[in-house]
PDB file of C-alpha atoms in Angstrom:
ATOM      1  CA  MET F1115      57.114-148.583 -45.149  1.00  0.00           C
ATOM      2  CA  ARG F1116      55.487-150.127 -48.200  1.00  0.00           C
ATOM      3  CA  ARG F1117      52.493-151.162 -46.085  1.00  0.00           C
ATOM      4  CA  LEU F1118      52.174-147.614 -44.749  1.00  0.00           C
ATOM      5  CA  ILE F1119      52.119-146.167 -48.259  1.00  0.00           C
ATOM      6  CA  MET F1120      49.497-148.700 -49.390  1.00  0.00           C
ATOM      7  CA  ALA F1121      47.303-147.908 -46.362  1.00  0.00           C
ATOM      8  CA  LEU F1122      47.485-144.165 -47.015  1.00  0.00           C
ATOM      9  CA  ALA F1123      46.689-144.704 -50.709  1.00  0.00           C
ATOM     10  CA  ALA F1124      43.614-146.740 -49.747  1.00  0.00           C
ATOM     11  CA  LEU F1125      42.531-143.978 -47.342  1.00  0.00           C
ATOM     12  CA  ALA F1126      42.910-141.381 -50.093  1.00  0.00           C
ATOM     13  CA  ALA F1127      40.752-143.476 -52.447  1.00  0.00           C
ATOM     14  CA  VAL F1128      38.014-143.760 -49.812  1.00  0.00           C
ATOM     15  CA  LEU F1129      38.055-140.021 -49.113  1.00  0.00           C
ATOM     16  CA  VAL F1130      37.818-139.133 -52.811  1.00  0.00           C
ATOM     17  CA  THR F1131      34.788-141.372 -53.378  1.00  0.00           C
ATOM     18  CA  ALA F1132      33.014-140.487 -50.127  1.00  0.00           C
ATOM     19  CA  PRO F1133      30.091-138.026 -50.391  1.00  0.00           C
ATOM     20  CA  PRO F1134      30.552-134.610 -48.747  1.00  0.00           C
ATOM     21  CA  ALA F1135      29.544-134.287 -45.124  1.00  0.00           C
ATOM     22  CA  HIS F1136      26.629-131.971 -45.928  1.00  0.00           C
ATOM     23  CA  ALA F1137      25.244-134.569 -48.378  1.00  0.00           C
ATOM     24  CA  ARG F1138      25.104-137.101 -45.554  1.00  0.00           C
ATOM     25  CA  ALA F1139      23.376-134.583 -43.296  1.00  0.00           C
ATOM     26  CA  GLY F1140      20.200-133.867 -45.307  1.00  0.00           C
ATOM     27  CA  PHE F1141      21.627-131.778 -48.173  1.00  0.00           C
ATOM     28  CA  TRP F1142      19.126-132.810 -50.845  1.00  0.00           C
ATOM     29  CA  ALA F1143      16.684-131.363 -53.365  1.00  0.00           C
ATOM     30  CA  VAL F1144      13.953-132.461 -55.755  1.00  0.00           C
ATOM     31  CA  THR F1145      13.170-131.555 -59.365  1.00  0.00           C
ATOM     32  CA  GLU F1146       9.529-130.923 -60.303  1.00  0.00           C
ATOM     33  CA  LEU F1147       8.459-130.449 -63.924  1.00  0.00           C
ATOM     34  CA  ASP F1148       5.844-128.045 -65.146  1.00  0.00           C
ATOM     35  CA  PRO F1149       2.934-129.746 -66.926  1.00  0.00           C
ATOM     36  CA  LEU F1150       4.037-131.479 -70.144  1.00  0.00           C
ATOM     37  CA  PRO F1151       2.032-131.957 -73.358  1.00  0.00           C
ATOM     38  CA  ALA F1152      -0.354-134.882 -73.335  1.00  0.00           C
ATOM     39  CA  THR F1153       1.735-136.547 -76.051  1.00  0.00           C
ATOM     40  CA  MET F1154       5.382-135.857 -76.829  1.00  0.00           C
ATOM     41  CA  ARG F1155       6.459-136.826 -80.342  1.00  0.00           C
ATOM     42  CA  PRO F1156       9.931-137.735 -81.600  1.00  0.00           C
ATOM     43  CA  GLY F1157      11.999-135.020 -83.245  1.00  0.00           C
ATOM     44  CA  VAL F1158       9.763-132.198 -81.986  1.00  0.00           C
ATOM     45  CA  SER F1159      11.210-129.426 -79.814  1.00  0.00           C
ATOM     46  CA  TYR F1160       9.503-128.769 -76.499  1.00  0.00           C
ATOM     47  CA  THR F1161      10.239-126.098 -73.909  1.00  0.00           C
ATOM     48  CA  VAL F1162      10.110-127.701 -70.475  1.00  0.00           C
ATOM     49  CA  GLY F1163       9.939-125.747 -67.245  1.00  0.00           C
ATOM     50  CA  TYR F1164      11.196-127.304 -64.018  1.00  0.00           C
ATOM     51  CA  TRP F1165      11.845-126.387 -60.397  1.00  0.00           C
ATOM     52  CA  VAL F1166      14.835-127.301 -58.215  1.00  0.00           C
ATOM     53  CA  LEU F1167      13.611-127.170 -54.613  1.00  0.00           C
ATOM     54  CA  GLN F1168      15.842-127.777 -51.615  1.00  0.00           C
ATOM     55  CA  HIS F1169      14.119-130.218 -49.253  1.00  0.00           C
ATOM     56  CA  GLY F1170      11.264-130.141 -51.763  1.00  0.00           C
ATOM     57  CA  THR F1171       9.830-126.872 -50.483  1.00  0.00           C
ATOM     58  CA  HIS F1172      12.105-123.861 -51.046  1.00  0.00           C
ATOM     59  CA  PRO F1173      14.833-122.409 -53.285  1.00  0.00           C
ATOM     60  CA  TYR F1174      18.446-123.134 -52.476  1.00  0.00           C
ATOM     61  CA  ASP F1175      19.418-121.066 -49.416  1.00  0.00           C
ATOM     62  CA  ASP F1176      22.508-119.566 -51.060  1.00  0.00           C
ATOM     63  CA  TYR F1177      20.459-118.009 -53.850  1.00  0.00           C
ATOM     64  CA  GLY F1178      22.350-117.703 -57.133  1.00  0.00           C
ATOM     65  CA  ALA F1179      25.132-120.174 -56.207  1.00  0.00           C
ATOM     66  CA  LEU F1180      23.371-123.486 -56.881  1.00  0.00           C
ATOM     67  CA  GLY F1181      25.360-124.293 -60.023  1.00  0.00           C
ATOM     68  CA  PRO F1182      24.302-125.700 -63.429  1.00  0.00           C
ATOM     69  CA  THR F1183      20.912-127.361 -63.659  1.00  0.00           C
ATOM     70  CA  GLY F1184      19.124-129.211 -66.429  1.00  0.00           C
ATOM     71  CA  LEU F1185      17.589-132.495 -67.537  1.00  0.00           C
ATOM     72  CA  LEU F1186      19.520-135.691 -68.265  1.00  0.00           C
ATOM     73  CA  LEU F1187      17.846-138.366 -70.395  1.00  0.00           C
ATOM     74  CA  THR F1188      19.220-141.910 -70.688  1.00  0.00           C
ATOM     75  CA  GLY F1189      17.892-144.321 -73.315  1.00  0.00           C
ATOM     76  CA  GLU F1190      17.510-148.089 -72.992  1.00  0.00           C
ATOM     77  CA  ASP F1191      20.635-148.561 -75.136  1.00  0.00           C
ATOM     78  CA  GLY F1192      22.704-146.287 -72.891  1.00  0.00           C
ATOM     79  CA  THR F1193      22.445-143.175 -75.073  1.00  0.00           C
ATOM     80  CA  THR F1194      22.421-139.983 -72.999  1.00  0.00           C
ATOM     81  CA  LEU F1195      20.927-136.604 -73.853  1.00  0.00           C
ATOM     82  CA  SER F1196      21.806-133.589 -71.724  1.00  0.00           C
ATOM     83  CA  PHE F1197      19.802-130.345 -71.773  1.00  0.00           C
ATOM     84  CA  GLY F1198      21.094-127.386 -69.739  1.00  0.00           C
ATOM     85  CA  GLY F1199      18.610-125.095 -68.053  1.00  0.00           C
ATOM     86  CA  THR F1200      18.211-121.314 -68.000  1.00  0.00           C
ATOM     87  CA  PRO F1201      17.043-119.497 -64.827  1.00  0.00           C
ATOM     88  CA  LEU F1202      13.635-117.846 -65.019  1.00  0.00           C
ATOM     89  CA  PRO F1203      12.522-114.798 -62.976  1.00  0.00           C
ATOM     90  CA  ASP F1204      10.763-117.019 -60.433  1.00  0.00           C
ATOM     91  CA  PRO F1205      13.033-118.335 -57.649  1.00  0.00           C
ATOM     92  CA  ALA F1206      14.164-121.942 -58.223  1.00  0.00           C
ATOM     93  CA  HIS F1207      12.442-121.980 -61.640  1.00  0.00           C
ATOM     94  CA  TYR F1208      14.306-122.989 -64.821  1.00  0.00           C
ATOM     95  CA  ALA F1209      13.514-123.865 -68.426  1.00  0.00           C
ATOM     96  CA  THR F1210      15.158-125.913 -71.159  1.00  0.00           C
ATOM     97  CA  THR F1211      14.316-126.976 -74.703  1.00  0.00           C
ATOM     98  CA  ILE F1212      14.431-130.698 -75.469  1.00  0.00           C
ATOM     99  CA  THR F1213      14.205-132.757 -78.640  1.00  0.00           C
ATOM    100  CA  VAL F1214      13.970-136.495 -77.984  1.00  0.00           C
ATOM    101  CA  PRO F1215      14.054-139.450 -80.426  1.00  0.00           C
ATOM    102  CA  ALA F1216      11.530-142.271 -80.164  1.00  0.00           C
ATOM    103  CA  GLY F1217      12.007-144.702 -77.314  1.00  0.00           C
ATOM    104  CA  ARG F1218      11.895-144.986 -73.546  1.00  0.00           C
ATOM    105  CA  TRP F1219      14.046-142.548 -71.605  1.00  0.00           C
ATOM    106  CA  ARG F1220      15.022-142.314 -67.963  1.00  0.00           C
ATOM    107  CA  VAL F1221      14.680-138.646 -66.908  1.00  0.00           C
ATOM    108  CA  GLN F1222      16.856-137.178 -64.161  1.00  0.00           C
ATOM    109  CA  GLY F1223      17.069-133.640 -62.853  1.00  0.00           C
ATOM    110  CA  VAL F1224      20.562-132.141 -62.751  1.00  0.00           C
ATOM    111  CA  GLN F1225      20.587-130.010 -59.592  1.00  0.00           C
ATOM    112  CA  GLY F1226      23.921-128.208 -59.338  1.00  0.00           C
ATOM    113  CA  LYS F1227      25.449-128.949 -55.933  1.00  0.00           C
ATOM    114  CA  PHE F1228      22.759-131.522 -55.166  1.00  0.00           C
ATOM    115  CA  ALA F1229      22.713-135.131 -56.331  1.00  0.00           C
ATOM    116  CA  PRO F1230      20.639-135.887 -59.479  1.00  0.00           C
ATOM    117  CA  TYR F1231      16.951-136.497 -58.869  1.00  0.00           C
ATOM    118  CA  GLU F1232      14.910-139.294 -60.454  1.00  0.00           C
ATOM    119  CA  VAL F1233      12.052-137.561 -62.293  1.00  0.00           C
ATOM    120  CA  GLY F1234      10.528-140.544 -64.116  1.00  0.00           C
ATOM    121  CA  THR F1235      10.365-142.419 -67.425  1.00  0.00           C
ATOM    122  CA  LEU F1236       9.499-140.625 -70.662  1.00  0.00           C
ATOM    123  CA  THR F1237       8.020-142.644 -73.527  1.00  0.00           C
ATOM    124  CA  VAL F1238       8.258-141.036 -76.979  1.00  0.00           C
ATOM    125  CA  PRO F1239       5.731-140.912 -78.537  1.00  0.00           C
ATOM    126  CA  GLY F1240       3.830-140.715 -75.301  1.00  0.00           C
ATOM    127  CA  THR F1241       4.210-138.936 -71.994  1.00  0.00           C
ATOM    128  CA  LEU F1242       6.096-138.986 -68.707  1.00  0.00           C
ATOM    129  CA  LYS F1243       5.473-141.553 -65.976  1.00  0.00           C
ATOM    130  CA  PRO F1244       6.663-139.928 -62.731  1.00  0.00           C
ATOM    131  CA  ALA F1245       8.979-141.911 -60.492  1.00  0.00           C
ATOM    132  CA  PRO F1246       7.985-142.587 -56.871  1.00  0.00           C
ATOM    133  CA  PRO F1247       9.056-139.720 -54.593  1.00  0.00           C
ATOM    134  CA  GLN F1248      12.575-140.213 -53.229  1.00  0.00           C
ATOM    135  CA  TYR F1249      11.784-138.195 -50.104  1.00  0.00           C
ATOM    136  CA  ALA F1250       8.551-138.324 -48.138  1.00  0.00           C
ATOM    137  CA  MET F1251       6.693-135.030 -47.830  1.00  0.00           C
ATOM    138  CA  GLN F1252       5.216-134.541 -44.374  1.00  0.00           C
ATOM    139  CA  ALA F1253       1.651-133.264 -44.324  1.00  0.00           C
ATOM    140  CA  GLY F1254       0.509-130.600 -41.891  1.00  0.00           C
ATOM    141  CA  SER F1255       3.748-128.643 -41.695  1.00  0.00           C
ATOM    142  CA  GLU F1256       4.388-124.952 -42.275  1.00  0.00           C
ATOM    143  CA  ILE F1257       5.356-123.919 -45.816  1.00  0.00           C
ATOM    144  CA  THR F1258       6.785-120.544 -46.809  1.00  0.00           C
ATOM    145  CA  ASP F1259       5.520-119.074 -50.072  1.00  0.00           C
ATOM    146  CA  TYR F1260       8.611-117.708 -51.851  1.00  0.00           C
ATOM    147  CA  TRP F1261       6.766-116.926 -55.081  1.00  0.00           C
ATOM    148  CA  GLY F1262       4.203-114.624 -56.587  1.00  0.00           C
ATOM    149  CA  ARG F1263       1.502-115.729 -59.004  1.00  0.00           C
ATOM    150  CA  VAL F1264       3.707-118.412 -60.585  1.00  0.00           C
ATOM    151  CA  LYS F1265       4.293-121.269 -58.141  1.00  0.00           C
ATOM    152  CA  PRO F1266       5.712-124.801 -58.299  1.00  0.00           C
ATOM    153  CA  PRO F1267       3.222-127.550 -59.198  1.00  0.00           C
ATOM    154  CA  GLY F1268       1.462-128.946 -56.154  1.00  0.00           C
ATOM    155  CA  PHE F1269       2.196-125.961 -53.923  1.00  0.00           C
ATOM    156  CA  PRO F1270       1.527-125.883 -50.941  1.00  0.00           C
ATOM    157  CA  TRP F1271       2.003-129.697 -50.809  1.00  0.00           C
ATOM    158  CA  LYS F1272      -0.643-130.460 -48.147  1.00  0.00           C
ATOM    159  CA  ALA F1273       0.776-127.869 -45.770  1.00  0.00           C
ATOM    160  CA  ALA F1274      -1.328-126.849 -42.795  1.00  0.00           C
ATOM    161  CA  THR F1275       0.002-123.257 -42.759  1.00  0.00           C
ATOM    162  CA  VAL F1276       1.365-121.072 -45.555  1.00  0.00           C
ATOM    163  CA  ILE F1277       3.666-118.212 -44.565  1.00  0.00           C
ATOM    164  CA  PRO F1278       3.673-115.209 -46.954  1.00  0.00           C
ATOM    165  CA  ALA F1279       6.622-114.619 -49.270  1.00  0.00           C
ATOM    166  CA  ARG F1280       9.817-113.406 -47.625  1.00  0.00           C
ATOM    167  CA  ALA F1281      12.821-111.487 -48.983  1.00  0.00           C
ATOM    168  CA  PRO F1282      14.969-111.779 -50.959  1.00  0.00           C
ATOM    169  CA  PHE F1283      13.045-114.334 -53.014  1.00  0.00           C
ATOM    170  CA  ALA F1284      10.007-112.106 -53.532  1.00  0.00           C
ATOM    171  CA  THR F1285      11.973-109.071 -54.740  1.00  0.00           C
ATOM    172  CA  PRO F1286      11.975-108.052 -58.434  1.00  0.00           C
ATOM    173  CA  SER F1287      14.452-109.859 -60.684  1.00  0.00           C
ATOM    174  CA  GLY F1288      15.904-106.713 -62.273  1.00  0.00           C
ATOM    175  CA  SER F1289      18.929-106.659 -59.959  1.00  0.00           C
ATOM    176  CA  SER F1290      21.517-109.169 -58.851  1.00  0.00           C
ATOM    177  CA  PRO F1291      20.792-111.511 -55.915  1.00  0.00           C
ATOM    178  CA  GLU F1292      23.207-109.555 -53.703  1.00  0.00           C
ATOM    179  CA  GLN F1293      21.469-106.267 -54.538  1.00  0.00           C
ATOM    180  CA  GLN F1294      18.068-107.858 -53.928  1.00  0.00           C
ATOM    181  CA  ALA F1295      19.161-109.108 -50.520  1.00  0.00           C
ATOM    182  CA  GLY F1296      20.630-105.714 -49.622  1.00  0.00           C
ATOM    183  CA  GLN F1297      17.488-103.858 -50.713  1.00  0.00           C
ATOM    184  CA  ALA F1298      15.253-106.215 -48.773  1.00  0.00           C
ATOM    185  CA  THR F1299      17.407-105.926 -45.639  1.00  0.00           C
ATOM    186  CA  ALA F1300      17.504-102.137 -45.869  1.00  0.00           C
ATOM    187  CA  GLN F1301      13.730-101.987 -46.366  1.00  0.00           C
ATOM    188  CA  ALA F1302      13.098-104.207 -43.359  1.00  0.00           C
ATOM    189  CA  ALA F1303      15.484-102.155 -41.230  1.00  0.00           C
ATOM    190  CA  GLY F1304      13.790 -98.936 -42.293  1.00  0.00           C
ATOM    191  CA  GLN F1305      10.365-100.262 -41.350  1.00  0.00           C
ATOM    192  CA  ALA F1306      11.739-101.230 -37.935  1.00  0.00           C
ATOM    193  CA  GLY F1307      13.285 -97.776 -37.423  1.00  0.00           C
ATOM    194  CA  LEU F1308      16.846 -99.122 -37.483  1.00  0.00           C
ATOM    195  CA  ALA F1309      19.847 -98.066 -39.496  1.00  0.00           C
ATOM    196  CA  PRO F1310      20.594-100.487 -42.319  1.00  0.00           C
ATOM    197  CA  PRO F1311      23.568-102.742 -41.545  1.00  0.00           C
ATOM    198  CA  SER F1312      26.790-102.354 -43.484  1.00  0.00           C
ATOM    199  CA  SER F1313      27.286-104.713 -46.376  1.00  0.00           C
ATOM    200  CA  GLN F1314      29.489-107.761 -45.809  1.00  0.00           C
ATOM    201  CA  PRO F1315      32.209-108.915 -48.199  1.00  0.00           C
ATOM    202  CA  ALA F1316      31.201-111.619 -50.641  1.00  0.00           C
ATOM    203  CA  ALA F1317      33.618-114.095 -49.034  1.00  0.00           C
ATOM    204  CA  MET F1318      31.915-113.669 -45.657  1.00  0.00           C
ATOM    205  CA  ARG F1319      28.478-114.131 -47.182  1.00  0.00           C
ATOM    206  CA  ALA F1320      29.620-117.277 -48.945  1.00  0.00           C
ATOM    207  CA  SER F1321      31.135-118.760 -45.792  1.00  0.00           C
ATOM    208  CA  GLY F1322      28.016-117.935 -43.799  1.00  0.00           C
ATOM    209  CA  ALA F1323      25.786-119.599 -46.389  1.00  0.00           C
ATOM    210  CA  ALA F1324      27.967-122.684 -46.350  1.00  0.00           C
ATOM    211  CA  ALA F1325      27.707-122.915 -42.581  1.00  0.00           C
ATOM    212  CA  ALA F1326      23.918-122.519 -42.754  1.00  0.00           C
ATOM    213  CA  ASP F1327      23.672-125.422 -45.194  1.00  0.00           C
ATOM    214  CA  GLY F1328      25.604-127.709 -42.898  1.00  0.00           C
ATOM    215  CA  GLY F1329      28.668-127.806 -45.131  1.00  0.00           C
ATOM    216  CA  SER F1330      31.957-128.774 -43.535  1.00  0.00           C
ATOM    217  CA  PRO F1331      34.906-126.337 -43.353  1.00  0.00           C
ATOM    218  CA  PRO F1332      37.447-126.511 -46.190  1.00  0.00           C
ATOM    219  CA  TRP F1333      40.039-128.460 -44.196  1.00  0.00           C
ATOM    220  CA  ARG F1334      37.530-131.269 -43.682  1.00  0.00           C
ATOM    221  CA  GLN F1335      36.696-131.724 -47.331  1.00  0.00           C
ATOM    222  CA  PRO F1336      37.843-135.053 -48.847  1.00  0.00           C
ATOM    223  CA  TYR F1337      40.313-133.503 -51.259  1.00  0.00           C
ATOM    224  CA  ALA F1338      41.972-131.504 -48.492  1.00  0.00           C
ATOM    225  CA  LEU F1339      42.369-134.696 -46.463  1.00  0.00           C
ATOM    226  CA  VAL F1340      43.945-136.407 -49.460  1.00  0.00           C
ATOM    227  CA  VAL F1341      46.490-133.597 -49.753  1.00  0.00           C
ATOM    228  CA  VAL F1342      47.270-133.869 -46.038  1.00  0.00           C
ATOM    229  CA  ALA F1343      47.754-137.651 -46.322  1.00  0.00           C
ATOM    230  CA  LEU F1344      50.070-137.317 -49.312  1.00  0.00           C
ATOM    231  CA  ALA F1345      52.047-134.590 -47.545  1.00  0.00           C
ATOM    232  CA  ALA F1346      52.452-136.895 -44.533  1.00  0.00           C
ATOM    233  CA  VAL F1347      53.782-139.677 -46.778  1.00  0.00           C
ATOM    234  CA  ALA F1348      56.240-137.288 -48.432  1.00  0.00           C
ATOM    235  CA  GLY F1349      57.417-135.990 -45.056  1.00  0.00           C
ATOM    236  CA  THR F1350      57.956-139.534 -43.743  1.00  0.00           C
ATOM    237  CA  LEU F1351      60.002-140.457 -46.800  1.00  0.00           C
ATOM    238  CA  LEU F1352      62.156-137.332 -46.455  1.00  0.00           C
ATOM    239  CA  VAL F1353      62.824-138.000 -42.756  1.00  0.00           C
ATOM    240  CA  GLN F1354      63.812-141.604 -43.428  1.00  0.00           C
ATOM    241  CA  ARG F1355      66.059-140.566 -46.286  1.00  0.00           C
ATOM    242  CA  ALA F1356      67.772-137.970 -44.111  1.00  0.00           C
ATOM    243  CA  ALA F1357      68.324-140.562 -41.354  1.00  0.00           C
ATOM    244  CA  ARG F1358      69.876-143.037 -43.800  1.00  0.00           C
ATOM    245  CA  ALA F1359      72.154-140.305 -45.172  1.00  0.00           C
ATOM    246  CA  ALA F1360      73.302-139.412 -41.653  1.00  0.00           C
ATOM    247  CA  ARG F1361      74.128-143.027 -40.839  1.00  0.00           C
ATOM    248  CA  ALA F1362      76.037-143.422 -44.116  1.00  0.00           C
ATOM    249  CA  ALA F1363      78.020-140.240 -43.455  1.00  0.00           C
ATOM    250  CA  GLY F1364      78.986-141.566 -40.017  1.00  0.00           C
ATOM    251  CA  ARG F1365      80.343-144.759 -41.513  1.00  0.00           C
ATOM    252  CA  ARG F1366      82.471-142.810 -43.987  1.00  0.00           C
ATOM    253  CA  GLU F1367      84.282-140.643 -41.375  1.00  0.00           C
ATOM    254  CA  PRO F1368      88.132-140.713 -41.815  1.00  0.00           C
ATOM    255  CA  PHE F1369      89.999-143.147 -39.566  1.00  0.00           C
ATOM    256  CA  ASP F1370      93.356-142.081 -38.128  1.00  0.00           C
ATOM    257  CA  PRO F1371      95.504-145.136 -37.304  1.00  0.00           C
ATOM    258  CA  PRO F1372      97.483-144.964 -34.076  1.00  0.00           C
ATOM    259  CA  GLU F1373     101.075-143.936 -34.262  1.00  0.00           C
ATOM    260  CA  ARG F1374     103.446-146.767 -34.963  1.00  0.00           C
ATOM    261  CA  GLU F1375     105.181-147.974 -31.882  1.00  0.00           C
ATOM    262  CA  ALA F1376     108.875-148.707 -32.078  1.00  0.00           C
ATOM    263  CA  ARG F1377     109.633-152.367 -32.044  1.00  0.00           C
ATOM    264  CA  GLU F1378     112.530-153.737 -30.064  1.00  0.00           C
ATOM    265  CA  GLY F1379     115.748-153.284 -31.967  1.00  0.00           C
ATOM    266  CA  GLU F1380     114.364-150.528 -34.236  1.00  0.00           C
ATOM    267  CA  GLU F1381     115.245-146.950 -34.083  1.00  0.00           C
ATOM    268  CA  VAL F1382     112.546-144.383 -34.240  1.00  0.00           C
ATOM    269  CA  ILE F1383     113.712-141.327 -36.097  1.00  0.00           C
ATOM    270  CA  GLY F1384     111.828-138.215 -35.271  1.00  0.00           C
ATOM    271  CA  LEU F1385     111.625-135.528 -37.878  1.00  0.00           C
ATOM    272  CA  GLY F1386     112.135-131.996 -36.804  1.00  0.00           C
TER     273      GLY F1386
END
């Protein structure tokens, strides 16, 4: 029994530390910075724009649900500086204000649901030395333009074909992402001569977006598996305890000795 508990505990530890299934299936993004000043000086505040692009080419599919983004700087002595980002009107575009002391700093992009991205090394005073790309960009592919006049640096990244902007990313930013998507869908349906579809509940939209991104269902997430494993251990312990209690109760059942037989020469007196 002790070995079983230890094995289940080891399984739970592996499941907790394992990356989600969608992370192992191509769920990645890159962070690109807008052009920085030629020289960044210590103690001076700079507003830095950056882009979080899924697969390096487009905004996160579930627009508006990416999570917190920003820049994380780590000094040579282990000091860390974290700067949270603010969404800009352009899809996948953010900005943050940084103030960095003198030294050499490792710069990483914080990308919400995605793993951090290695941006490069910032020398202060000095400038940024970009890190080698973590993911190879294939030349000659089709790229969709999700933006207007303001685009990510390097767009269209050696693409052979650029597809014009598509909804809901090209809609005005005055409404919520859900309203933008609904307006774009209704407009497209009207142009096609069709009645606009009824709106779906937010829970259905969220589950559909998760399935599109290759995410696993909730019962396959590591934490759910840990709960199932612990519940199995608890159930096994309860069953064994109940079995031991039943055996102990059987041993304690009252024992009725047989009636005394009359020995030779003794009289047996019956009462009543």
